[in-house]
PDB file of C-alpha atoms in Angstrom:
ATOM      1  CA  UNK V   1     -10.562 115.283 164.634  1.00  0.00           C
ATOM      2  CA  UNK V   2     -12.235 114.771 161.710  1.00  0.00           C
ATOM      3  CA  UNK V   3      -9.537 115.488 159.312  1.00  0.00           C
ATOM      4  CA  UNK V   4      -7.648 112.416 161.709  1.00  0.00           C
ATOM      5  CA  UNK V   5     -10.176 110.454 161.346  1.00  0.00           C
ATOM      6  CA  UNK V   6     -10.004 110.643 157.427  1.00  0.00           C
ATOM      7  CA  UNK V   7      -6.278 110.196 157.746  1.00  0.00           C
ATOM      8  CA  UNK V   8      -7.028 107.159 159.087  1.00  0.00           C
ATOM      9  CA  UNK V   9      -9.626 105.535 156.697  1.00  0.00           C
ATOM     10  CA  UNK V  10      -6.850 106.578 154.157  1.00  0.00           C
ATOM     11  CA  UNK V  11      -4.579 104.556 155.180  1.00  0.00           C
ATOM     12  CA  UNK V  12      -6.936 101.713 156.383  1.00  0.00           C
ATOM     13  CA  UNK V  13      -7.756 101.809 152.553  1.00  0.00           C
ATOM     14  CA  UNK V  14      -3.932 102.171 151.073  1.00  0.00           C
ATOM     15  CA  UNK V  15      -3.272  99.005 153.987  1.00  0.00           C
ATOM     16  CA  UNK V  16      -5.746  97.013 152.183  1.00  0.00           C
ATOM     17  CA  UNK V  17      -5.190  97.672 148.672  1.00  0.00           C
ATOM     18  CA  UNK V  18      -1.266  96.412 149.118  1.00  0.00           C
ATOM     19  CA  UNK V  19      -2.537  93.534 151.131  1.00  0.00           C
ATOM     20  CA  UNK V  20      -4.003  92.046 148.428  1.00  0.00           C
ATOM     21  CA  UNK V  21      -2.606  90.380 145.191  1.00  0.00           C
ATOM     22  CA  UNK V  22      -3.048  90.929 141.726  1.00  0.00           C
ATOM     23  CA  UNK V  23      -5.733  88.773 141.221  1.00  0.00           C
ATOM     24  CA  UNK V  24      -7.859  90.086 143.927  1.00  0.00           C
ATOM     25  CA  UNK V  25      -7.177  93.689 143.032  1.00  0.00           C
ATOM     26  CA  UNK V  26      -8.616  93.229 139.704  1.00  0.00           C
ATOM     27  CA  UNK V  27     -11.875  91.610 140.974  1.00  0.00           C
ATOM     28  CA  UNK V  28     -12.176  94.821 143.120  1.00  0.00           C
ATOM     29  CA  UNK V  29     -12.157  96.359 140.050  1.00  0.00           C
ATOM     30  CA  UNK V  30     -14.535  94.451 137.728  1.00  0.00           C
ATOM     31  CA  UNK V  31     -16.537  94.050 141.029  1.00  0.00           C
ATOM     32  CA  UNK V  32     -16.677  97.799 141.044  1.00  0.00           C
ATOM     33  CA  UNK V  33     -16.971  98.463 137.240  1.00  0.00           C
ATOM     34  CA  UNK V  34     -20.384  95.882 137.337  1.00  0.00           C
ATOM     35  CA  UNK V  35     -21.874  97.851 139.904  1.00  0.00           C
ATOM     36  CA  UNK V  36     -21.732 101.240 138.377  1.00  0.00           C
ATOM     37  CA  UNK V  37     -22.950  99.787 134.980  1.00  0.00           C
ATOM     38  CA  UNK V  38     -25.664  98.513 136.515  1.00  0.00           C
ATOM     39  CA  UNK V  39     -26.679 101.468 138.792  1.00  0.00           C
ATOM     40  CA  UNK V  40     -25.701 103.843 135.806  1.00  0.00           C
ATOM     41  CA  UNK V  41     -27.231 101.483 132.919  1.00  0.00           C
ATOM     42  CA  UNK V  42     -29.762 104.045 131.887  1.00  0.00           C
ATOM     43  CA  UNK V  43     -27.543 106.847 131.507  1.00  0.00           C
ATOM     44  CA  UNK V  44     -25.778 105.148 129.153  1.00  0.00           C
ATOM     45  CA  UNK V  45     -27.663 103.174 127.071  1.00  0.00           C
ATOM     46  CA  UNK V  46     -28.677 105.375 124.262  1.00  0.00           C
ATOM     47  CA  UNK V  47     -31.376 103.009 123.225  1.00  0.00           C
ATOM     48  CA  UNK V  48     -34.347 101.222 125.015  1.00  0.00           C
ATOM     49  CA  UNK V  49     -33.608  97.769 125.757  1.00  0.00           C
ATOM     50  CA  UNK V  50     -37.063  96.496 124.521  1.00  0.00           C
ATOM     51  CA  UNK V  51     -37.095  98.830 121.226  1.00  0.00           C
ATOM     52  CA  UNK V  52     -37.328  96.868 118.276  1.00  0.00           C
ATOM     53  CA  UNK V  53     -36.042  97.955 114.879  1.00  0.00           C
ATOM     54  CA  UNK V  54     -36.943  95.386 112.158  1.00  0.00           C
ATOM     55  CA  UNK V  55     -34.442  97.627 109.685  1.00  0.00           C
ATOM     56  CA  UNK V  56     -31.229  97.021 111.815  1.00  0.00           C
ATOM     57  CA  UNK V  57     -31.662  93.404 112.988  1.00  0.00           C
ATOM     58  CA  UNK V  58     -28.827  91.094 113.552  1.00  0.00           C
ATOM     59  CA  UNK V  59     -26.347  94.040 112.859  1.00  0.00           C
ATOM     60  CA  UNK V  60     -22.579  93.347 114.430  1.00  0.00           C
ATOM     61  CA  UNK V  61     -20.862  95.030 116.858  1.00  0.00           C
ATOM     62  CA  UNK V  62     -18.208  98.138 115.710  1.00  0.00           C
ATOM     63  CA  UNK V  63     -15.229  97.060 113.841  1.00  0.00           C
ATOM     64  CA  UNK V  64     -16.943  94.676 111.548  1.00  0.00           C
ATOM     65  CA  UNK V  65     -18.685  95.219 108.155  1.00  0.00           C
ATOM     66  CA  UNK V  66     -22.089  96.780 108.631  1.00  0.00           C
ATOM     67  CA  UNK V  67     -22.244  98.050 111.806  1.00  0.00           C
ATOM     68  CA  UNK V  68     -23.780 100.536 113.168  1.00  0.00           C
ATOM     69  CA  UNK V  69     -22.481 103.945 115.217  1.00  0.00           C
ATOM     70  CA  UNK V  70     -25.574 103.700 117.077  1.00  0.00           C
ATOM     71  CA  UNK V  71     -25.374 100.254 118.401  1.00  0.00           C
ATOM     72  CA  UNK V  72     -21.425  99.620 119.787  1.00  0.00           C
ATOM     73  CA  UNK V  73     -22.105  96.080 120.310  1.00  0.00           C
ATOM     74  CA  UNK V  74     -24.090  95.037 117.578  1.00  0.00           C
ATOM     75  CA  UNK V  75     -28.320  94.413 117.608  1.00  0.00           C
ATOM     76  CA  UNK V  76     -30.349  90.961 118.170  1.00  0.00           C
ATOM     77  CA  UNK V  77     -33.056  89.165 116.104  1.00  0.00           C
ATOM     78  CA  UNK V  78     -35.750  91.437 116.423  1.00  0.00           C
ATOM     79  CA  UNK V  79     -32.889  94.608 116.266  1.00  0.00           C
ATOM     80  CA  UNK V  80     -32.796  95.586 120.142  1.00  0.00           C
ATOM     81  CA  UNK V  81     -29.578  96.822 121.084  1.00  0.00           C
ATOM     82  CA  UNK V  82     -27.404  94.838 122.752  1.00  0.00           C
ATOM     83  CA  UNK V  83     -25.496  96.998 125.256  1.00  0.00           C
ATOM     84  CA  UNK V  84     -28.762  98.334 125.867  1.00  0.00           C
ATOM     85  CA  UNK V  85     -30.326  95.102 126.987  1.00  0.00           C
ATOM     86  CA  UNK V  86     -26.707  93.754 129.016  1.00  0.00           C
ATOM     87  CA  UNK V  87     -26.914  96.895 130.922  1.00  0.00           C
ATOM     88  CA  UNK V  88     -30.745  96.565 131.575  1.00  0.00           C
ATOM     89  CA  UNK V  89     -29.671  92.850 132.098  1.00  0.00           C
ATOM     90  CA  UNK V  90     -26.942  93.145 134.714  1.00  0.00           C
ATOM     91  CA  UNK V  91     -28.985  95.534 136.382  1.00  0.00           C
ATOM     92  CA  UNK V  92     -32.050  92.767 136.730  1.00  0.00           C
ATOM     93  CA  UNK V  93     -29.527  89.950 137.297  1.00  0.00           C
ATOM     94  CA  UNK V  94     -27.530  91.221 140.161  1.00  0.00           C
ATOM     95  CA  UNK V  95     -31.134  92.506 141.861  1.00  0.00           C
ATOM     96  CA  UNK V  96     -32.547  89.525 141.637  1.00  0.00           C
ATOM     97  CA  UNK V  97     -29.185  87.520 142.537  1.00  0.00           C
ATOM     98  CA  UNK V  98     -28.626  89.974 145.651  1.00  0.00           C
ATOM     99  CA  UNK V  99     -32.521  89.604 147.237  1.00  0.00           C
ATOM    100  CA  UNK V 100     -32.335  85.988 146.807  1.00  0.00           C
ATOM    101  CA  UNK V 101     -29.267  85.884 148.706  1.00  0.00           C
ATOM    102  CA  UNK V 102     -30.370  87.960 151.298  1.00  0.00           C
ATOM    103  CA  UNK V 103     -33.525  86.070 151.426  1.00  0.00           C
ATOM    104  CA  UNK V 104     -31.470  82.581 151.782  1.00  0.00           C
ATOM    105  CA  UNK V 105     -29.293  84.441 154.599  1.00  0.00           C
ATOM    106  CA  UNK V 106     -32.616  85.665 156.697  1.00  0.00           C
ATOM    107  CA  UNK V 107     -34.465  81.751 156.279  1.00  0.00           C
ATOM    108  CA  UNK V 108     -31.192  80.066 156.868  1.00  0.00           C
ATOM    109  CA  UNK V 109     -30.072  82.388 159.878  1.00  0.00           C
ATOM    110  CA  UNK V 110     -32.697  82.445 161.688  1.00  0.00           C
ATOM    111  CA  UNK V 111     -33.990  79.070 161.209  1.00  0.00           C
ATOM    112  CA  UNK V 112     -29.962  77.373 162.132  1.00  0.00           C
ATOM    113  CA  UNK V 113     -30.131  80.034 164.892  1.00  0.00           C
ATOM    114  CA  UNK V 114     -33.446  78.814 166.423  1.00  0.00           C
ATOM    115  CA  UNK V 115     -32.157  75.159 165.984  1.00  0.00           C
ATOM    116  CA  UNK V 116     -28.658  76.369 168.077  1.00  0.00           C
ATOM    117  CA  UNK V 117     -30.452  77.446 170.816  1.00  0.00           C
ATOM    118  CA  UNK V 118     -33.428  75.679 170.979  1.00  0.00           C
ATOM    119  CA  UNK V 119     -31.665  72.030 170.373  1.00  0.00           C
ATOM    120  CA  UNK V 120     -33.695  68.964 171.125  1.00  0.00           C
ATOM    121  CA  UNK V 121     -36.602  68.112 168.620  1.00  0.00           C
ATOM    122  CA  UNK V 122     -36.590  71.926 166.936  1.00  0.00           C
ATOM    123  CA  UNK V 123     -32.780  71.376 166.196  1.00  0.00           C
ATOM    124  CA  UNK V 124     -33.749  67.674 164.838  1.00  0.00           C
ATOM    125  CA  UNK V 125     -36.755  69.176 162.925  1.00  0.00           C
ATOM    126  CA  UNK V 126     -34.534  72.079 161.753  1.00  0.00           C
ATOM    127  CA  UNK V 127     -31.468  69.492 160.298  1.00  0.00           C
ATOM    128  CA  UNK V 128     -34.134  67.345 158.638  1.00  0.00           C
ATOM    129  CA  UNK V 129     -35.380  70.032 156.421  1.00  0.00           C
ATOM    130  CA  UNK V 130     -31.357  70.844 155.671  1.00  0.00           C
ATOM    131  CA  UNK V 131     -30.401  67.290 154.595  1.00  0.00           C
ATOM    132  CA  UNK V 132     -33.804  67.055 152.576  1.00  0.00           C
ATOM    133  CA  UNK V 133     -32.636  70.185 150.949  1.00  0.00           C
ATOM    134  CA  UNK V 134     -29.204  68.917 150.339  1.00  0.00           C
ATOM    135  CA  UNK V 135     -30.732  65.567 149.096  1.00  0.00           C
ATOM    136  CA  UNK V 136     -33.010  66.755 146.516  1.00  0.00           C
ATOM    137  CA  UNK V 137     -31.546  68.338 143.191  1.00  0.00           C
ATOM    138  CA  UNK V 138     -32.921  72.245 143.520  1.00  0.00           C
ATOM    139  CA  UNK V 139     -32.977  72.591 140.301  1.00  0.00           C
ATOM    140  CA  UNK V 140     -36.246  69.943 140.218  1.00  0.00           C
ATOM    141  CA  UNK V 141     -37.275  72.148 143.143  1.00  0.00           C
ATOM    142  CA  UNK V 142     -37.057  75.412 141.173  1.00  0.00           C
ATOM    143  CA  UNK V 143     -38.503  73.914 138.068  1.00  0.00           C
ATOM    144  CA  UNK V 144     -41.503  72.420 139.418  1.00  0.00           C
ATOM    145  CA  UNK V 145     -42.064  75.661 141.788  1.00  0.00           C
ATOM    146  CA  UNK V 146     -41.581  78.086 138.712  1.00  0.00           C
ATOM    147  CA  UNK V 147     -44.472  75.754 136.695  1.00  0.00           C
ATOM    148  CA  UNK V 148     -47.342  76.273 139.626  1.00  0.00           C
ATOM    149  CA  UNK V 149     -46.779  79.838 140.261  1.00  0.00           C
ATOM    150  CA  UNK V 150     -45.494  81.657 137.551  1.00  0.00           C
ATOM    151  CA  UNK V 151     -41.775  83.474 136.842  1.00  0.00           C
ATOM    152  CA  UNK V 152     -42.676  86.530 138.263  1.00  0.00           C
ATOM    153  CA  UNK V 153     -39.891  88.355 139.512  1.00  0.00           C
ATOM    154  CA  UNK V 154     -41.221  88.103 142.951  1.00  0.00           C
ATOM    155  CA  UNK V 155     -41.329  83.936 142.650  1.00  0.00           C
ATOM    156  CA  UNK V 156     -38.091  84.492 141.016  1.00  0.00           C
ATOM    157  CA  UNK V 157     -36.661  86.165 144.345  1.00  0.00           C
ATOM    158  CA  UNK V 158     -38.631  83.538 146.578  1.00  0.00           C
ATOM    159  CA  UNK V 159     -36.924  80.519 144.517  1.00  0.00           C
ATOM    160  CA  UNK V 160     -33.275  81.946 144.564  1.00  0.00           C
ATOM    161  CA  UNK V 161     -33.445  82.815 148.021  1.00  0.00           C
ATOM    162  CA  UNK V 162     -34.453  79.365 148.735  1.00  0.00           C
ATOM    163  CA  UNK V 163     -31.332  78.165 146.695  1.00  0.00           C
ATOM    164  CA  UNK V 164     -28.895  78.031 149.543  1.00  0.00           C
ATOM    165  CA  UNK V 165     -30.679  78.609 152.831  1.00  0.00           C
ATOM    166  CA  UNK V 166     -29.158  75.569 154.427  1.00  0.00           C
ATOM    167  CA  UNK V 167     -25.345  76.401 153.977  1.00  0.00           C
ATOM    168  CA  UNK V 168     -26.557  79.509 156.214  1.00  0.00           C
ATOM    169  CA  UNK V 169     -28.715  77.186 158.707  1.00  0.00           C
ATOM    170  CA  UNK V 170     -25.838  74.468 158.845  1.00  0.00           C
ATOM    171  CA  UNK V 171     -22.834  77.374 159.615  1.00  0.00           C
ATOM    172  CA  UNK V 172     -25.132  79.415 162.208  1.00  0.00           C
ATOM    173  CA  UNK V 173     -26.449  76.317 163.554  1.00  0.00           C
ATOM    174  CA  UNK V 174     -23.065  74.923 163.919  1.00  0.00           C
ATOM    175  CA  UNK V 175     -21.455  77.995 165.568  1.00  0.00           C
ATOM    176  CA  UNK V 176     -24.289  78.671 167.970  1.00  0.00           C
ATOM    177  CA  UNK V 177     -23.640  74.902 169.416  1.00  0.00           C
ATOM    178  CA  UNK V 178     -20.232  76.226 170.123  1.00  0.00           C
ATOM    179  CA  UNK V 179     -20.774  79.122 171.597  1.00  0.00           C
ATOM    180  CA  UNK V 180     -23.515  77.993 173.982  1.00  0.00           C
ATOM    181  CA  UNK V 181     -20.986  76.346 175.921  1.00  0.00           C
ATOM    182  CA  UNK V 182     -18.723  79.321 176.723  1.00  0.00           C
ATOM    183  CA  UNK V 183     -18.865  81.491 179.845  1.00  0.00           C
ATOM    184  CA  UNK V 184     -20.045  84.734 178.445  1.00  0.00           C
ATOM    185  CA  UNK V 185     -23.261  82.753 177.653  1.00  0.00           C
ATOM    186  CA  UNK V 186     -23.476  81.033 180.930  1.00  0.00           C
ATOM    187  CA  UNK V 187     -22.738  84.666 182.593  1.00  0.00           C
ATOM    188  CA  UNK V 188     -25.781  85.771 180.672  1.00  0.00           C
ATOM    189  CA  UNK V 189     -28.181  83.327 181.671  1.00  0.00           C
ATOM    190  CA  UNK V 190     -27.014  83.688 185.243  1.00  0.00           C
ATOM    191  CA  UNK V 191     -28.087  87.485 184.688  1.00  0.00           C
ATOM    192  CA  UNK V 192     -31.432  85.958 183.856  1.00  0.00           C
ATOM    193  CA  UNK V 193     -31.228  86.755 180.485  1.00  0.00           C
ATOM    194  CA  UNK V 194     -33.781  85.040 178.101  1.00  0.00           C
ATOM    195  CA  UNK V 195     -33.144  82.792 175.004  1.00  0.00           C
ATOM    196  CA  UNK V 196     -33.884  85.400 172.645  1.00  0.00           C
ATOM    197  CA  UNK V 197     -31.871  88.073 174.319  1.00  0.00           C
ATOM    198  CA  UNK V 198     -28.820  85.103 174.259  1.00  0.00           C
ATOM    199  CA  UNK V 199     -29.602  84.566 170.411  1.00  0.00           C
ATOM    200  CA  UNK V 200     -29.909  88.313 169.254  1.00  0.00           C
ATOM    201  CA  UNK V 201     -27.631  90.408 171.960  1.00  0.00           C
ATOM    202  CA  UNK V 202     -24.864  87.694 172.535  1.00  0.00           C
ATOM    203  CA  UNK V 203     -24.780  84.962 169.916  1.00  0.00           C
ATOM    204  CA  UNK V 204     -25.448  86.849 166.582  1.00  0.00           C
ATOM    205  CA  UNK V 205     -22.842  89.028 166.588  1.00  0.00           C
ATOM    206  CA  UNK V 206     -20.312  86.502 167.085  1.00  0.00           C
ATOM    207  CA  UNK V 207     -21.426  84.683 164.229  1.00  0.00           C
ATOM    208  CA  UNK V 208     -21.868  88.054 161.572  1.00  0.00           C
ATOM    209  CA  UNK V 209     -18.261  87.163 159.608  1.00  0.00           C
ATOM    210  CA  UNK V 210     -18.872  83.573 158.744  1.00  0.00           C
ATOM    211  CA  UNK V 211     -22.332  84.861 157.078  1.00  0.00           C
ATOM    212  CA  UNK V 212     -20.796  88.058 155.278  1.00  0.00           C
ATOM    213  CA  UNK V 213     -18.167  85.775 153.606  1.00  0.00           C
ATOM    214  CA  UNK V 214     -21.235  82.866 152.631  1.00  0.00           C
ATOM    215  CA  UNK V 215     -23.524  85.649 151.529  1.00  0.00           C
ATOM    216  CA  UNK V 216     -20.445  86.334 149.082  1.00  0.00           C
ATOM    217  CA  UNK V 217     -19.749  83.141 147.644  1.00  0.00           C
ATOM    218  CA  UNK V 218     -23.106  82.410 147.616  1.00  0.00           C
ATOM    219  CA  UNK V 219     -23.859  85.350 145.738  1.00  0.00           C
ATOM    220  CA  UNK V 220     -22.059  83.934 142.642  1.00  0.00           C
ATOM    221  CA  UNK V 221     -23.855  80.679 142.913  1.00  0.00           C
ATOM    222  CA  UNK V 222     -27.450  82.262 142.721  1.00  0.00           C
ATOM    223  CA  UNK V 223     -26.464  83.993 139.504  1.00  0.00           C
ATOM    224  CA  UNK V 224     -25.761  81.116 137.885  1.00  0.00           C
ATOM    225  CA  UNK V 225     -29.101  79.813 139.027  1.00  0.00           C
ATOM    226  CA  UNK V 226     -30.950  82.878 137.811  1.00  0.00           C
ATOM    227  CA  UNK V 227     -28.695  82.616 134.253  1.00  0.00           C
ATOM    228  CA  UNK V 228     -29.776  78.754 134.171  1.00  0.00           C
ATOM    229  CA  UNK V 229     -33.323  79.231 134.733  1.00  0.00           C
ATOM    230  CA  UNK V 230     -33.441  82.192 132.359  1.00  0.00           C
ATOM    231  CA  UNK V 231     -31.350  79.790 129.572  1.00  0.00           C
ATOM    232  CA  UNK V 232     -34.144  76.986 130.144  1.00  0.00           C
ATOM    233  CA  UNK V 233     -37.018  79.277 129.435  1.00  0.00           C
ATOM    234  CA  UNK V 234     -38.627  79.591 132.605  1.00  0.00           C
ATOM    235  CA  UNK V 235     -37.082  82.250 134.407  1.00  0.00           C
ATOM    236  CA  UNK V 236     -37.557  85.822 133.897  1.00  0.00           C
ATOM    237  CA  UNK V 237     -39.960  86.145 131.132  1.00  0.00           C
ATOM    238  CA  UNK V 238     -39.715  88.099 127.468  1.00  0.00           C
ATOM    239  CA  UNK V 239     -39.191  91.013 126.246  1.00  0.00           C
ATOM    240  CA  UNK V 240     -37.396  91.488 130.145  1.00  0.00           C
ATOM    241  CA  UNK V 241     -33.499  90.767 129.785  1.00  0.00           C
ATOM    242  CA  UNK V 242     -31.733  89.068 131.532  1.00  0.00           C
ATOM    243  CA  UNK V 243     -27.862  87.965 131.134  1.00  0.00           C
ATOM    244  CA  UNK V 244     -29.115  84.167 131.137  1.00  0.00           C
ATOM    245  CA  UNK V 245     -32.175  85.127 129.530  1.00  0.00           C
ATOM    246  CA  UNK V 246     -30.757  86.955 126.717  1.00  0.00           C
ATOM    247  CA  UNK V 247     -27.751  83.647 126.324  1.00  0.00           C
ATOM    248  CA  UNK V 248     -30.549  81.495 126.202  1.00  0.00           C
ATOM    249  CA  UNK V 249     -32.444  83.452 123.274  1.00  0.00           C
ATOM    250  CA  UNK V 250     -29.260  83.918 121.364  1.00  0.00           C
ATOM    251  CA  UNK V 251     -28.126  80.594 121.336  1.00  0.00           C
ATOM    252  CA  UNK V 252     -30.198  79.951 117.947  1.00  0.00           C
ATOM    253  CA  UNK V 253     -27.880  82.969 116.842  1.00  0.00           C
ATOM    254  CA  UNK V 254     -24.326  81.510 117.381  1.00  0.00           C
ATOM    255  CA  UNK V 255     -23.467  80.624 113.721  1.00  0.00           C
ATOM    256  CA  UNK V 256     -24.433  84.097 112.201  1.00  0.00           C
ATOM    257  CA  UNK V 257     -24.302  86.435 115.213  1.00  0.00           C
ATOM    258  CA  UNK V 258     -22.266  85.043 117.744  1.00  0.00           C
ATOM    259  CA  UNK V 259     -22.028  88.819 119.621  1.00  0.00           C
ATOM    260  CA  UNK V 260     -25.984  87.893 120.709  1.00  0.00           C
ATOM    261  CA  UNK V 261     -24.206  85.495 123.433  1.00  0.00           C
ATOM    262  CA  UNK V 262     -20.685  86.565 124.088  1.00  0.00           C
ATOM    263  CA  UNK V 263     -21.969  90.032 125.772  1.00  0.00           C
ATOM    264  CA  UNK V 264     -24.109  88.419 127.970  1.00  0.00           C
ATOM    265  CA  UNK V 265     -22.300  85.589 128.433  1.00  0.00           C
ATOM    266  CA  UNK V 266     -18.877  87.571 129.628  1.00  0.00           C
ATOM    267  CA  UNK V 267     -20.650  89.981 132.157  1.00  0.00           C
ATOM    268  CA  UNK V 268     -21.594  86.143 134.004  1.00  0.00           C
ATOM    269  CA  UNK V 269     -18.135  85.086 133.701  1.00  0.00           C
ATOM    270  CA  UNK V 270     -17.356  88.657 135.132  1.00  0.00           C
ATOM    271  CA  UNK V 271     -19.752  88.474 137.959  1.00  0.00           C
ATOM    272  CA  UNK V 272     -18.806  85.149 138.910  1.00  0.00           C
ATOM    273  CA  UNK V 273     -15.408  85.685 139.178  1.00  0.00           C
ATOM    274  CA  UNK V 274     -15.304  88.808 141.034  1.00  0.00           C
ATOM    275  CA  UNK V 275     -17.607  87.416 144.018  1.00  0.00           C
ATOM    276  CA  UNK V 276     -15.926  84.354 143.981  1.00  0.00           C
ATOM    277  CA  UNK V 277     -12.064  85.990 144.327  1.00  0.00           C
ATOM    278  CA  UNK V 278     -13.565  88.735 146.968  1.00  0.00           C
ATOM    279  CA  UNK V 279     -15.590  86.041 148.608  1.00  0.00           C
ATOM    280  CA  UNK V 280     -12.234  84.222 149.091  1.00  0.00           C
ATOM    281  CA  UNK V 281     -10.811  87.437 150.271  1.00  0.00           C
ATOM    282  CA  UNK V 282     -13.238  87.844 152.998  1.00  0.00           C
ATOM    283  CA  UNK V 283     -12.816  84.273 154.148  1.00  0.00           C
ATOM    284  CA  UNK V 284      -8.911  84.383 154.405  1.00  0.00           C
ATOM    285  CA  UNK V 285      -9.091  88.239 156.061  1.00  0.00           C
ATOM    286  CA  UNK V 286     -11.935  87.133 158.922  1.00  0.00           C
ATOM    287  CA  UNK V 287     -11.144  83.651 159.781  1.00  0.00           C
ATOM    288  CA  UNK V 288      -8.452  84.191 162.450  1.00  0.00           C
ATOM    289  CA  UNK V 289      -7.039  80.608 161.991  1.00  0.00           C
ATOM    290  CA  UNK V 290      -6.002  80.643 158.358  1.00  0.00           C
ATOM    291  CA  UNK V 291      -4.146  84.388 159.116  1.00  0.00           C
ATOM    292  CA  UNK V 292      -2.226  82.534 161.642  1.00  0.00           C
ATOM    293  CA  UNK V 293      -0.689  80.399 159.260  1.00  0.00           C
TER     294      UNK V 293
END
């Protein structure tokens, strides 16, 4: 049974891969080339990301005139090596990008699932706080909460995940509406279920796809958040790298070492494309209405 079994993921898998086009199979692949870099950084980064060495500073990357076996891509300003400090980088950048997210999906799912069900003032109450989000420009938000309490990484998760929490409350909110009115939910209220039984047991996981597919495309949006804060000085703080962090520093660099920012600089582009193309995926394989068409 359980060689069937693996049979059948097999070709689950082998179904997938040739249901999907060129473009998306290479974001797979970048998407899964990211993630063992950054789990595997350490291993193979043959240099601290926050040693300095005065002696090798500004050195270029291999191929060019006086570079250095020992640093592939080339050092910074203060001679820190550069793959080093993108693979320390990514690592920091997609943990901080993937909490915040999840953070965003918790506030926003919970508080557009309370506003579903409970309708009336909580729903108005619940809305309010979504259109003043949409209203005012988060980056203000982020700046002014970033200058009260610090950019620790833990205000740094707190801000991000509050960087999107009403697309989640506005989609859970909106679907919960709908599915109040349909008999399984007026079968379970005749069986004297509760409203949070309703909201956990029967509502939630009706509503799981719409959120894994935002959580994606989301996910690409809070990294550019992280690299813009980082860019503008205020995010993660020195000698910690970050991909923005380390595109903001270089910047000063471009003329004489431009390899300081295009490192960094492609792993976003990377990043960003890969979530966006599988977040697309997701979207066209769960929504049942566009794979009618």
């Amino acid at each position: 049974m359980t060689m069937a079994l693996s049979a059948d993921r097999r070709s689950a898998l082998r179904r997938l891969w040739t249901g999907t086009n060129a473009i998306q199979k290479l974001a797979f692949v970048i998407g899964l080339l990211l993630l063992l870099m950054a789990a595997f950084g350490p291993l193979l980064a043959a240099h601290d990301p926050n040693a300095q060495s005065l002696l090798s500073r500004l050195r270029p990357p291999l191929g060019f005139a006086r570079a250095e076996l020992a640093y592939p891509l080339g050092t910074d300003e203060l001679g820190r090596d550069v793959l080093a400090r993108c693979l320390n980088g990514l690592r920091l950048t997609l943990t901080l990008a993937s909490l915040g997210a999840l953070l965003g999906l918790v506030i926003g799912g919970l508080l557009g699932l309370l506003a579903g069900v409970a309708g009336g003032r909580t729903d108005a109450a619940v809305m309010a706080a979504v259109d003043t989000q949409i209203a005012v420009p988060f980056t203000l938000i982020a700046l002014f909460t970033l200058a009260i309490f610090g950019s620790s990484l833990e205000v740094m998760v707190i801000v991000l995940g509050l960087a999107g929490w009403e697309q989640y409350a506005r989609i859970v909110r909106g679907d919960v509406r709908r599915l109040m009115h349909l008999p399984f939910i007026e079968a379970a209220r005749a069986a004297g279920a509760g409203p949070g039984r309703i909201a956990f047991t029967h509502l939630l996981p009706n509503i799981v796809s719409p959120l894994v597919v935002q959580f994606t495309l989301s996910l690409s949006n809070i990294v550019l958040l992280e690299s813009t804060l980082s860019f503008l000085g205020i995010g993660v703080q020195p000698p910690t790298a970050t991909l923005g962090s380390m595109v903001g520093i270089g910047r000063d660099f471009m003329p004489t070492a431009p390899w300081i920012v295009i490192a960094p600089a492609l792993l976003i582009v990377l990043i960003t494309f890969a979530v966006q193309v599988i977040g697309d995926w997701l979207r066209d394989s769960v929504d049942v209405r566009l794979r009618a068409r």
